[in-house]
Amino acid sequence: MSLTELRPASHRPAPPPKNVRTRSWLHRFDNKTAPYIFISPFFILFGIFGVFPLIFNGVVAVRNWRLDDPTLTGWAGLDNFNRLLSDEDFWNALGNTFGIFILSTVPQLLIALVIANLLNRKLRGNTFWRIGILLPYLTPVVASTLVFAIFFARDNGMANWFLSLVGFGQETPLDWRAQKWSAWIAIATMVNWKWIGYNALLYLSAMQAIPRDVYEAAAVDGAGPWRQLWRITVPMIQPVVVFTVILSTIGGLQLFNEPMMFDENPQSASGGSAHQFQTIAQLIYKVGWKDLDLGYAAAMSWALFLIILIVAGINTLLTRRIGGDR
Amino acid sequence: MRRTLGVVAAGLAATLVVAGCSGRDLESDNKSEGGSGEQITLKVAFWGDMGLDNLKAAYEKEHPNVKIVLNSGEFNAQHEDLQKKLVAGSGAPDISAVDEGFIVQFRNQADKFVNLLDKGAGEFESKYLDWKWKASQSADGKQIGLGTDVGGLAMCYRSDLFEKAGLPKDRDAVSKLWTNWDDFIKVGQEYTKKTGKKFIDSGTNMFNPVLAQQPVGFYDEQENLQMNGGPKVAFDVSMKAIDAGISANLASFQPNWNQGFKKDQFAVLACPAWMLGHIQETAPDQKGKWDIASIPGGGGNWGGSWWTVPSQGKNIDAAVDFVKWMVQPAQQIEVFKTVGNLPSQPDLYKDPAVLDYKKEFMSNAPTGQIFAATAANLKPQYLGKKNGPTRVAVENVITRVQQGGLKSDAAWAEAVKQAEKVAKTGKA
């Protein structure tokens, strides 16, 4: 455009092109509708595989739906949820789930933080350590759990061998599956082993974004490494901490594979002879596909959904507070 | 513009293809392949080893248009999978084995299976043990399965370990050591005292065979839980064995149990005929070390299966033909010889091919004679709809005693409580 052409626009409207209507329609389509079509595959798939099952599950939860007795059918209202309140198996499973959840999440995130902090320093062979710490995460959970199940075996298990080195349980080896506390520890160990490296890498990547001069200033002011970790690093990576806390809350409350494979008789899904380590996810599976009571299982999974929402919310609030939220 | 539309269309098409193709692929399996006649694929689901490898080859040779795919999975998983597929309405195997613990559950859904009487299976009725024939029949007389084997009971033992412990090695002499379960436990105590090793694999493997010997199991024919009859007798025997300290406390069919075989952690194993296949599979290098004696307390039935044809299949007639062929005497004897499963047609117990057969793996024990004799004593037991879960619940209580979490004198009350819980949820 040149200055010489700066004259007023003609009042006469330009002669309408023959196909202006089509063109403007196409233009509008291109601008307004096409983007939605481009992203529609996600929403269509999400609708089919995400929203629909969720809603359908809600419908099943208020119905009688028994595969072993097709005559028992129809609306159940809130019966399934009422039954939940007085079901001692459910509360037992809830207790187990929270026990294992706390035993696994707390040490897992703390150790991950310390490891990430170590890896964040100048180290020889940085990449080697960083890849090495992710390796447990790459192992299929079934494979690693099988190995741990042997590790925690009563006869000839490595864990008991270690214990016997310090003079414990030589007469009667510890049956890890028999007691709540020992089974919980064994399962939490499996979870920790798998997820520490993953969380450490997340923390590490966030830590790398913290400017160095903050630490230098802190060091000048006389803050030691621990103080720096808690007063600078953790607050500055707080969004990632919140993220990992939510992730491990969801994962921890849905724990299924580890207790399942740890059981001596995995097919019964009973989580030990007295349900010592039966988690809610396992109980849902058992009620749904062993007892073939799908309505009740659906009610349980809705309950679990609500519990996860509540716990994740509480955890987020707590983490924000710990992180010294502004 | 045209390009935009083209890309969108391609994207949508790709999505649809991804979403739709898996289902179509599965179905095309059963349709004709190529143009040469009708090629049929039959999928057969079972667990463990049912001795079908040779049969499959023979049948395919006779029927060039039939291809048989064998799918052996885990015992419970196969039954649950079948149940899910029946409800879903598609995906079930063409032929599925069903065990006695599950047959009641499935015969209550008889409309989901082919009624074999419609396919001319009625002619087989006279050949079968009467109770075996009836067990796979629905209340309105539909026959959903043809019997494969029955689980006549015997006691397998490690003759080499017996010898080391100063016990007799010969199978007749061993049989004379125990006529009842009390004697059996005494022999076990003697063995444990001499060798420092455990005698039996687990308390649950005492409970199950003793229960199998009782006239009434967990449920009577009106589906009422009957804990004070057979279950109480069996439970007491298993408690006595655990208190005597002769149990290695290994959960059956699990990794530790398999390891227990290899480490000689137990010397005897209650042995329905089908267990021979398991032993052979689990401890192949113990050939000639095992032998078979009679079981304390006489006969009894533990296990045994049926072949069923889910009605959702596409090649029902071919599937029925194969099942009919499999239950013919020649094939039944073949299975008996390869894996030891005892046929459920009594005529075969008199067949020289069965009677004269000696199992090399089991120190040349005449398995035909042994199991044919126990089969004659078979007292069929009614197994309720909830028999499987009830058994698991009671087995769990036994395991708790073994793990030390429960005293044996408090265990019975707990077992009753757990069993009643299962029975109740079944009716809710």
PDB file of N, CA, C and O in Angstrom, chain B residues 175-190 199 240 246 296:
ATOM      1  N   SER B 175      -1.436 -98.425  51.275  1.00  0.00           N
ATOM      2  CA  SER B 175      -2.891 -98.346  51.415  1.00  0.00           C
ATOM      3  C   SER B 175      -3.334 -98.916  52.750  1.00  0.00           C
ATOM      4  O   SER B 175      -4.312 -98.447  53.342  1.00  0.00           O
ATOM      5  N   LYS B 176      -2.619 -99.922  53.222  1.00  0.00           N
ATOM      6  CA  LYS B 176      -3.012-100.560  54.490  1.00  0.00           C
ATOM      7  C   LYS B 176      -2.663 -99.695  55.696  1.00  0.00           C
ATOM      8  O   LYS B 176      -3.169 -99.919  56.797  1.00  0.00           O
ATOM      9  N   LEU B 177      -1.778 -98.712  55.496  1.00  0.00           N
ATOM     10  CA  LEU B 177      -1.416 -97.845  56.619  1.00  0.00           C
ATOM     11  C   LEU B 177      -2.601 -97.032  57.098  1.00  0.00           C
ATOM     12  O   LEU B 177      -2.676 -96.629  58.240  1.00  0.00           O
ATOM     13  N   TRP B 178      -3.502 -96.706  56.182  1.00  0.00           N
ATOM     14  CA  TRP B 178      -4.613 -95.836  56.579  1.00  0.00           C
ATOM     15  C   TRP B 178      -5.933 -96.334  56.009  1.00  0.00           C
ATOM     16  O   TRP B 178      -6.118 -96.435  54.818  1.00  0.00           O
ATOM     17  N   THR B 179      -6.828 -96.700  56.917  1.00  0.00           N
ATOM     18  CA  THR B 179      -8.178 -96.998  56.461  1.00  0.00           C
ATOM     19  C   THR B 179      -9.083 -95.814  56.755  1.00  0.00           C
ATOM     20  O   THR B 179     -10.099 -95.630  56.108  1.00  0.00           O
ATOM     21  N   ASN B 180      -8.718 -95.012  57.753  1.00  0.00           N
ATOM     22  CA  ASN B 180      -9.504 -93.807  58.025  1.00  0.00           C
ATOM     23  C   ASN B 180      -8.559 -92.608  58.175  1.00  0.00           C
ATOM     24  O   ASN B 180      -7.339 -92.762  58.189  1.00  0.00           O
ATOM     25  N   TRP B 181      -9.160 -91.426  58.299  1.00  0.00           N
ATOM     26  CA  TRP B 181      -8.342 -90.213  58.298  1.00  0.00           C
ATOM     27  C   TRP B 181      -7.509 -90.063  59.562  1.00  0.00           C
ATOM     28  O   TRP B 181      -6.444 -89.447  59.545  1.00  0.00           O
ATOM     29  N   ASP B 182      -7.974 -90.621  60.684  1.00  0.00           N
ATOM     30  CA  ASP B 182      -7.178 -90.554  61.907  1.00  0.00           C
ATOM     31  C   ASP B 182      -5.852 -91.291  61.725  1.00  0.00           C
ATOM     32  O   ASP B 182      -4.792 -90.792  62.110  1.00  0.00           O
ATOM     33  N   ASP B 183      -5.943 -92.494  61.114  1.00  0.00           N
ATOM     34  CA  ASP B 183      -4.710 -93.243  60.840  1.00  0.00           C
ATOM     35  C   ASP B 183      -3.790 -92.431  59.955  1.00  0.00           C
ATOM     36  O   ASP B 183      -2.575 -92.382  60.161  1.00  0.00           O
ATOM     37  N   PHE B 184      -4.401 -91.814  58.973  1.00  0.00           N
ATOM     38  CA  PHE B 184      -3.619 -91.031  58.005  1.00  0.00           C
ATOM     39  C   PHE B 184      -2.827 -89.931  58.723  1.00  0.00           C
ATOM     40  O   PHE B 184      -1.637 -89.738  58.484  1.00  0.00           O
ATOM     41  N   ILE B 185      -3.501 -89.237  59.643  1.00  0.00           N
ATOM     42  CA  ILE B 185      -2.828 -88.156  60.369  1.00  0.00           C
ATOM     43  C   ILE B 185      -1.716 -88.728  61.242  1.00  0.00           C
ATOM     44  O   ILE B 185      -0.632 -88.145  61.371  1.00  0.00           O
ATOM     45  N   LYS B 186      -1.958 -89.918  61.805  1.00  0.00           N
ATOM     46  CA  LYS B 186      -0.916 -90.551  62.639  1.00  0.00           C
ATOM     47  C   LYS B 186       0.316 -90.868  61.809  1.00  0.00           C
ATOM     48  O   LYS B 186       1.454 -90.631  62.230  1.00  0.00           O
ATOM     49  N   VAL B 187       0.094 -91.429  60.610  1.00  0.00           N
ATOM     50  CA  VAL B 187       1.228 -91.722  59.730  1.00  0.00           C
ATOM     51  C   VAL B 187       1.975 -90.425  59.419  1.00  0.00           C
ATOM     52  O   VAL B 187       3.210 -90.378  59.410  1.00  0.00           O
ATOM     53  N   GLY B 188       1.214 -89.361  59.199  1.00  0.00           N
ATOM     54  CA  GLY B 188       1.826 -88.069  58.914  1.00  0.00           C
ATOM     55  C   GLY B 188       2.700 -87.592  60.055  1.00  0.00           C
ATOM     56  O   GLY B 188       3.806 -87.099  59.841  1.00  0.00           O
ATOM     57  N   GLN B 189       2.185 -87.755  61.277  1.00  0.00           N
ATOM     58  CA  GLN B 189       2.979 -87.319  62.431  1.00  0.00           C
ATOM     59  C   GLN B 189       4.280 -88.094  62.529  1.00  0.00           C
ATOM     60  O   GLN B 189       5.343 -87.534  62.818  1.00  0.00           O
ATOM     61  N   GLU B 190       4.167 -89.385  62.244  1.00  0.00           N
ATOM     62  CA  GLU B 190       5.356 -90.240  62.277  1.00  0.00           C
ATOM     63  C   GLU B 190       6.382 -89.752  61.247  1.00  0.00           C
ATOM     64  O   GLU B 190       7.570 -89.604  61.537  1.00  0.00           O
ATOM     65  N   PHE B 199       4.012 -83.291  55.930  1.00  0.00           N
ATOM     66  CA  PHE B 199       3.488 -84.483  55.272  1.00  0.00           C
ATOM     67  C   PHE B 199       2.502 -84.129  54.156  1.00  0.00           C
ATOM     68  O   PHE B 199       2.584 -84.647  53.043  1.00  0.00           O
ATOM     69  N   LYS B 240      -7.666 -81.073  62.650  1.00  0.00           N
ATOM     70  CA  LYS B 240      -6.855 -82.058  63.354  1.00  0.00           C
ATOM     71  C   LYS B 240      -5.487 -82.195  62.690  1.00  0.00           C
ATOM     72  O   LYS B 240      -4.456 -82.267  63.356  1.00  0.00           O
ATOM     73  N   ILE B 246       1.349 -81.360  60.576  1.00  0.00           N
ATOM     74  CA  ILE B 246       1.855 -82.096  59.420  1.00  0.00           C
ATOM     75  C   ILE B 246       1.633 -81.342  58.112  1.00  0.00           C
ATOM     76  O   ILE B 246       1.966 -81.825  57.037  1.00  0.00           O
ATOM     77  N   PRO B 296      -7.959 -92.752  52.396  1.00  0.00           N
ATOM     78  CA  PRO B 296      -8.698 -93.100  53.610  1.00  0.00           C
ATOM     79  C   PRO B 296     -10.175 -92.807  53.418  1.00  0.00           C
ATOM     80  O   PRO B 296     -10.529 -91.815  52.781  1.00  0.00           O
TER      81      PRO B 296
END
